[in-house]
PDB file of N, CA and C in Angstrom:
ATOM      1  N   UNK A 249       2.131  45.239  -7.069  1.00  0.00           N
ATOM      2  CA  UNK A 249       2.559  43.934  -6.610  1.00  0.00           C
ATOM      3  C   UNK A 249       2.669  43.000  -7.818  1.00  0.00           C
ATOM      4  N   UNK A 250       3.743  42.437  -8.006  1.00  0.00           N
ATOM      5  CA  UNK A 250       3.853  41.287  -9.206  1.00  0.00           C
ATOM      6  C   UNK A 250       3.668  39.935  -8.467  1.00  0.00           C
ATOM      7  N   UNK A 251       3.352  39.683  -9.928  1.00  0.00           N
ATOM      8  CA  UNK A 251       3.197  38.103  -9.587  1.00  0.00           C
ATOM      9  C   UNK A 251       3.937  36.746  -8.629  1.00  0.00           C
ATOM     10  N   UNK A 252       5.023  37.648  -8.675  1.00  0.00           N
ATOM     11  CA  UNK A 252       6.209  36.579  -8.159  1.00  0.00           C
ATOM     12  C   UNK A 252       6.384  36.966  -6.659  1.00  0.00           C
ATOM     13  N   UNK A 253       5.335  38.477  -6.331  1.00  0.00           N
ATOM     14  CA  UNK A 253       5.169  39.066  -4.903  1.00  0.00           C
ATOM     15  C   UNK A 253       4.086  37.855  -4.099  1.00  0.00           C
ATOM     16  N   UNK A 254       2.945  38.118  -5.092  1.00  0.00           N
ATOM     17  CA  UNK A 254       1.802  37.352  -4.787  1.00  0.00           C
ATOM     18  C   UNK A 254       1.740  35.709  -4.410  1.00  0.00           C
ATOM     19  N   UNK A 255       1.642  35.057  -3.329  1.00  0.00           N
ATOM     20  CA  UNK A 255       1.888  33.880  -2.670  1.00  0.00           C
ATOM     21  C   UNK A 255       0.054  33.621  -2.731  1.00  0.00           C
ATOM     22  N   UNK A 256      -0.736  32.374  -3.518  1.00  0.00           N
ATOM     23  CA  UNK A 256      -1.648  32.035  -3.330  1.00  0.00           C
ATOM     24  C   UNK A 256      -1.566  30.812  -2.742  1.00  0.00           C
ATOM     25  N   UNK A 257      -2.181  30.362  -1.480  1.00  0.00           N
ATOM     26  CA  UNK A 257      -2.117  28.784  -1.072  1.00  0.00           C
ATOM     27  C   UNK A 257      -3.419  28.577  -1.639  1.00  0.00           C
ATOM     28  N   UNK A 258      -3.251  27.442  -2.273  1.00  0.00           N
ATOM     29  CA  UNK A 258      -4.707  26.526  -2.362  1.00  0.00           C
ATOM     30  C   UNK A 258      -4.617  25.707  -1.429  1.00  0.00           C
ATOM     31  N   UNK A 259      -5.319  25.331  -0.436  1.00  0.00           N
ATOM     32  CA  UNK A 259      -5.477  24.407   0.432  1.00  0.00           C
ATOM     33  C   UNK A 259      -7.097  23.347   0.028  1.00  0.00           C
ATOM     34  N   UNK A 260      -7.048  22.458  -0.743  1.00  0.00           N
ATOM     35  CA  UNK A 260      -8.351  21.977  -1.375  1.00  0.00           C
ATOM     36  C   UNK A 260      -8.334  20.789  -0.581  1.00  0.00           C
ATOM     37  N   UNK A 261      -7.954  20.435   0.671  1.00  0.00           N
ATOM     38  CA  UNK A 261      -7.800  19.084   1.149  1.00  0.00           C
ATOM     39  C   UNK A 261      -8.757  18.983   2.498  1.00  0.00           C
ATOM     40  N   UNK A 262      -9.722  17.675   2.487  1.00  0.00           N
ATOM     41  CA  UNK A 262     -10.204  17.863   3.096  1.00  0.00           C
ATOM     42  C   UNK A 262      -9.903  17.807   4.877  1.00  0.00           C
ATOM     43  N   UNK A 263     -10.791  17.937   5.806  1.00  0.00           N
ATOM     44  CA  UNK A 263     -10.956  17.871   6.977  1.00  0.00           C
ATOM     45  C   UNK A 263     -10.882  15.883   7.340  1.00  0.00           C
ATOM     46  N   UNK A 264     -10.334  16.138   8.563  1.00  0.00           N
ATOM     47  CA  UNK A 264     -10.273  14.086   8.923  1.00  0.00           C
ATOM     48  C   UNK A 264     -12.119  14.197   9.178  1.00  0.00           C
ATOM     49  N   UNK A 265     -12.504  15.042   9.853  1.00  0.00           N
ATOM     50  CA  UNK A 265     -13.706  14.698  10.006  1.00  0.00           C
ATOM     51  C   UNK A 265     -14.804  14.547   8.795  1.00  0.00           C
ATOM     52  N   UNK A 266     -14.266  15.498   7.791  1.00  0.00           N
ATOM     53  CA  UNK A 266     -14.664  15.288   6.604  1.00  0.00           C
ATOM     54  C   UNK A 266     -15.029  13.865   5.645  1.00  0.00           C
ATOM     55  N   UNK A 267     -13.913  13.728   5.370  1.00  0.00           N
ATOM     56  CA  UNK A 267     -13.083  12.429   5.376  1.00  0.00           C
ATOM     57  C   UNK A 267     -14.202  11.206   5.949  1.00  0.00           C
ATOM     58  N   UNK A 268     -14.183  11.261   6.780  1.00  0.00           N
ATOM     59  CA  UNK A 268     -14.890  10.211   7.481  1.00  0.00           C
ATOM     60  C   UNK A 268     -16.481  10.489   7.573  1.00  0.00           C
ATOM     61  N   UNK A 269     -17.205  11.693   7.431  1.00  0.00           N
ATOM     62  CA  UNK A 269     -18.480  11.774   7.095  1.00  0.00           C
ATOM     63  C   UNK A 269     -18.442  11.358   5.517  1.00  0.00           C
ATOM     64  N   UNK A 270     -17.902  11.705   4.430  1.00  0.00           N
ATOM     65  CA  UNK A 270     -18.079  11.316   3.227  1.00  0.00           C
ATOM     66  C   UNK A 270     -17.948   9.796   3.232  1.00  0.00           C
ATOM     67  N   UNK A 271     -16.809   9.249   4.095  1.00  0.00           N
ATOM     68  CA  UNK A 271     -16.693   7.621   3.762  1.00  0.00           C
ATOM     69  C   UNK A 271     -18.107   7.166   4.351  1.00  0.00           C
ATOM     70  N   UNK A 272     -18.340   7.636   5.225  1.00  0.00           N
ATOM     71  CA  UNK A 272     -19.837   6.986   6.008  1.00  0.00           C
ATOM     72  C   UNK A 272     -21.351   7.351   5.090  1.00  0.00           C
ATOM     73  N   UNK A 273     -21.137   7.956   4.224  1.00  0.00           N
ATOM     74  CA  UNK A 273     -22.390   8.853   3.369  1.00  0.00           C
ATOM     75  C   UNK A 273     -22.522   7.564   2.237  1.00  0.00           C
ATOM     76  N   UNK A 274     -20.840   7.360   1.862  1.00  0.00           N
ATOM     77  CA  UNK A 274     -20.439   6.719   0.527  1.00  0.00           C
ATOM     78  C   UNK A 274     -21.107   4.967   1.009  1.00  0.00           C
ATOM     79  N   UNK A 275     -20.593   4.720   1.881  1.00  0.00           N
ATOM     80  CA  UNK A 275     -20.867   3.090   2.490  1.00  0.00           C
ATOM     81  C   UNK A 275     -22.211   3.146   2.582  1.00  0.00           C
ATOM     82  N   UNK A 276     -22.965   4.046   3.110  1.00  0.00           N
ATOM     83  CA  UNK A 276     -24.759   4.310   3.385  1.00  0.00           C
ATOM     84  C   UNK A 276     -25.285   3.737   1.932  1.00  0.00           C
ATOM     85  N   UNK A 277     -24.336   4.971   1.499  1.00  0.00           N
ATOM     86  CA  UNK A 277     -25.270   5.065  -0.363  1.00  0.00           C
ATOM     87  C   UNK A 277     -25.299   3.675  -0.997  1.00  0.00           C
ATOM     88  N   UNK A 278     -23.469   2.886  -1.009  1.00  0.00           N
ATOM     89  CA  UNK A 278     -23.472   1.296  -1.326  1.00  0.00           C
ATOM     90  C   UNK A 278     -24.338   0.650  -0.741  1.00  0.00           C
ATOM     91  N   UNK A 279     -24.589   0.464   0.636  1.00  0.00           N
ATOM     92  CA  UNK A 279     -25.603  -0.516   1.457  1.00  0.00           C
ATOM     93  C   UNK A 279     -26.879  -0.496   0.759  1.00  0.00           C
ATOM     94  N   UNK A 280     -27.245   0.621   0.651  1.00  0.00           N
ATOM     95  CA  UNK A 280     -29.013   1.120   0.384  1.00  0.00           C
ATOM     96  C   UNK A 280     -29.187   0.555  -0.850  1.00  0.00           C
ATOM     97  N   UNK A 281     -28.436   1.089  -2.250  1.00  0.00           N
ATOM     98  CA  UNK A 281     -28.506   0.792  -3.498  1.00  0.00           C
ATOM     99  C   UNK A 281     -27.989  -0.452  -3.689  1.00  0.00           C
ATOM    100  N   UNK A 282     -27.234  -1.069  -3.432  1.00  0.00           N
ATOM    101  CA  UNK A 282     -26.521  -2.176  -4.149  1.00  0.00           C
ATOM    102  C   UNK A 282     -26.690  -3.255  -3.027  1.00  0.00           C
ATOM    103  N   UNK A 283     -25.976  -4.536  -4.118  1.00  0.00           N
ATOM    104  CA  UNK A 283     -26.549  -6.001  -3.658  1.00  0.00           C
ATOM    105  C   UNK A 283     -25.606  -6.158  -2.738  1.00  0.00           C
ATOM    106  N   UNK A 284     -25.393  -7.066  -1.528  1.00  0.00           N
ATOM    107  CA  UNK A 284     -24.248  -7.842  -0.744  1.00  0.00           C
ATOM    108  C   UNK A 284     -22.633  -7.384  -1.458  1.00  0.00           C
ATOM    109  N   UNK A 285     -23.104  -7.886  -2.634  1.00  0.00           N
ATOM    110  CA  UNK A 285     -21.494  -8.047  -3.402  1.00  0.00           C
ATOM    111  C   UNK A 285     -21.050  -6.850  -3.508  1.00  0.00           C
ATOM    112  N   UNK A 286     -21.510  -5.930  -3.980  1.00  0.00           N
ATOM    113  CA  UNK A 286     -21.429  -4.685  -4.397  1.00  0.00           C
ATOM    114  C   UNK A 286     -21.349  -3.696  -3.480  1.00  0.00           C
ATOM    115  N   UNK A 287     -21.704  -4.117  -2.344  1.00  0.00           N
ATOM    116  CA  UNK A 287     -21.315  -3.252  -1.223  1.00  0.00           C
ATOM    117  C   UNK A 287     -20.276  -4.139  -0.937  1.00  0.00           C
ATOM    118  N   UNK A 288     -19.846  -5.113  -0.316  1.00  0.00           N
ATOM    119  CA  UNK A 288     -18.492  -5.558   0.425  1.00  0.00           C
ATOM    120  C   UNK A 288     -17.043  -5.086  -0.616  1.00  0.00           C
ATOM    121  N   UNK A 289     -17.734  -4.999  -1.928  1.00  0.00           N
ATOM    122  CA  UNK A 289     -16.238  -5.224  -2.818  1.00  0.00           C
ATOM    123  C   UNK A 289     -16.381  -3.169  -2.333  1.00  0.00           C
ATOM    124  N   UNK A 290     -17.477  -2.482  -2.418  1.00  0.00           N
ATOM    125  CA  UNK A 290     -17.478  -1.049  -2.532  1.00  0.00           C
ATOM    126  C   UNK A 290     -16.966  -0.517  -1.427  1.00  0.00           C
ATOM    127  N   UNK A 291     -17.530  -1.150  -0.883  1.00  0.00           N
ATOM    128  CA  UNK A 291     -16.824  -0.290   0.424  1.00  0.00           C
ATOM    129  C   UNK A 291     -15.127  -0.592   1.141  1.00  0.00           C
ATOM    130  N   UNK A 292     -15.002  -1.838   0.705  1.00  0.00           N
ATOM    131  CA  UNK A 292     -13.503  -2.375   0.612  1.00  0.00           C
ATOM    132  C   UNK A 292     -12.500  -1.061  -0.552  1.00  0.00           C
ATOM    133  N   UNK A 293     -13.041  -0.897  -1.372  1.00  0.00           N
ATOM    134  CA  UNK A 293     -12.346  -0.048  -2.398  1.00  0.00           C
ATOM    135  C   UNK A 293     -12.827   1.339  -1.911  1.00  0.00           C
ATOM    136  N   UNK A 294     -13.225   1.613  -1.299  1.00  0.00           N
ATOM    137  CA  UNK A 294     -13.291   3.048  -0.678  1.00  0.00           C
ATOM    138  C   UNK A 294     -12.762   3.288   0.558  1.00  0.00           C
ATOM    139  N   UNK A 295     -12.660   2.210   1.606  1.00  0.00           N
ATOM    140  CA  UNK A 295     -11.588   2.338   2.226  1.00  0.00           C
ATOM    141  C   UNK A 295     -10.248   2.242   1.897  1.00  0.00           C
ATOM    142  N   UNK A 296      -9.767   1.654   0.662  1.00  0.00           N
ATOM    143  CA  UNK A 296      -8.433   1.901   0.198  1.00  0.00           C
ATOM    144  C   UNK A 296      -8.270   3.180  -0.120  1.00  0.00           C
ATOM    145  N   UNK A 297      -9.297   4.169  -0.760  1.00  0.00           N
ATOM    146  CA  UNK A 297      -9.063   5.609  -1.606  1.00  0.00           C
ATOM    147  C   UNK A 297      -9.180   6.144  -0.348  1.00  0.00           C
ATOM    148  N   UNK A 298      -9.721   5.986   0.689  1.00  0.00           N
ATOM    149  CA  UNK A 298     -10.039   6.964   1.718  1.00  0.00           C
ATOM    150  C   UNK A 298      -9.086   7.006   2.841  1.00  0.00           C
ATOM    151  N   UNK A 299      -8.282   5.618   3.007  1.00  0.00           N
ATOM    152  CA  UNK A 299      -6.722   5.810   3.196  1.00  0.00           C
ATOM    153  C   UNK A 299      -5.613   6.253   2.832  1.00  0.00           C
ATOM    154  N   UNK A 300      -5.502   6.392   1.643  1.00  0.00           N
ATOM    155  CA  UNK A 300      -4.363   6.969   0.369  1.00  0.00           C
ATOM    156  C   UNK A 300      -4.657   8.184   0.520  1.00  0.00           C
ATOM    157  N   UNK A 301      -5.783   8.606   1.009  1.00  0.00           N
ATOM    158  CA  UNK A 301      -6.424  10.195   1.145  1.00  0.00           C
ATOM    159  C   UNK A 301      -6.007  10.611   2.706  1.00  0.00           C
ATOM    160  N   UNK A 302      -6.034   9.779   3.302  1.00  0.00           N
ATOM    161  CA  UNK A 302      -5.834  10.697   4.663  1.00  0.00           C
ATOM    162  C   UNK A 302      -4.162   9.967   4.931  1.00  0.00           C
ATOM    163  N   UNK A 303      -3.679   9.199   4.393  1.00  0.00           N
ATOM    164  CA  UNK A 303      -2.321   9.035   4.618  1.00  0.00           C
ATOM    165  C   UNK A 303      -1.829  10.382   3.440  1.00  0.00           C
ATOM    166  N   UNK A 304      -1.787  10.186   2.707  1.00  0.00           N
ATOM    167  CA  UNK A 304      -1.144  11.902   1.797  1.00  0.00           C
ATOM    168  C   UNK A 304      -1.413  13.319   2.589  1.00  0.00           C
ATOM    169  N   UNK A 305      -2.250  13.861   3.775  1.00  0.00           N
ATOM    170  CA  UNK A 305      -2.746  14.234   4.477  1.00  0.00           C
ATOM    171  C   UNK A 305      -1.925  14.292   5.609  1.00  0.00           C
ATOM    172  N   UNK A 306      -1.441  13.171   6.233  1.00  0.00           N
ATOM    173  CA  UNK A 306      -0.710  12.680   7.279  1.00  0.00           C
ATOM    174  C   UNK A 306       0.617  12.529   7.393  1.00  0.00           C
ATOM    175  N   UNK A 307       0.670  11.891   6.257  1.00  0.00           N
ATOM    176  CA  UNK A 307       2.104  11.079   5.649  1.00  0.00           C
ATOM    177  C   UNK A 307       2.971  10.644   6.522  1.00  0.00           C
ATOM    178  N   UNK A 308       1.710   8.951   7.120  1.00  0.00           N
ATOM    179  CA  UNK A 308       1.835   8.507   7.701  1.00  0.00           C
ATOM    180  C   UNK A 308       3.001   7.064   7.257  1.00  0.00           C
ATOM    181  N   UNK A 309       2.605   7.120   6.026  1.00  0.00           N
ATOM    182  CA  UNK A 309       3.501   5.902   5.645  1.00  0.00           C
ATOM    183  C   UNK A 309       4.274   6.497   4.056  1.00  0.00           C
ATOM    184  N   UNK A 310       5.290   6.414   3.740  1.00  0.00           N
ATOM    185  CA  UNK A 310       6.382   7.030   2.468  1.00  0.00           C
ATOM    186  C   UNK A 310       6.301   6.516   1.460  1.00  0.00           C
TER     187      UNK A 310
END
């Protein structure tokens, strides 16, 4: 079999449920460790990455 036979998928993307246990782990971890500020600005900027992540996923918006 050559190389050009051989079809590997990488599929490295996560699960929605995934997705949403890590965002909830990530916001925990900001709350616990960090001050007011540092969680509202953190978790604001992780819901942007964690949208861009499940819209590329979805491709819900172009």
């Amino acid at each position: 079999m050559s190389a050009s036979e051989h079809h590997h998928n990488d599929n490295n993307e996560l699960s929605t449920a995934q997705l949403i246990t890590l965002f909830c782990i990530f916001a925990f971890l900001l709350i616990w460790l960090g001050d007011t500020f540092t969680a509202i600005v953190g978790i604001i900027g992780e819901a942007i990455v964690f949208a861009v992540a499940y819209n590329e996923k979805h491709k819900l918006i172009d």
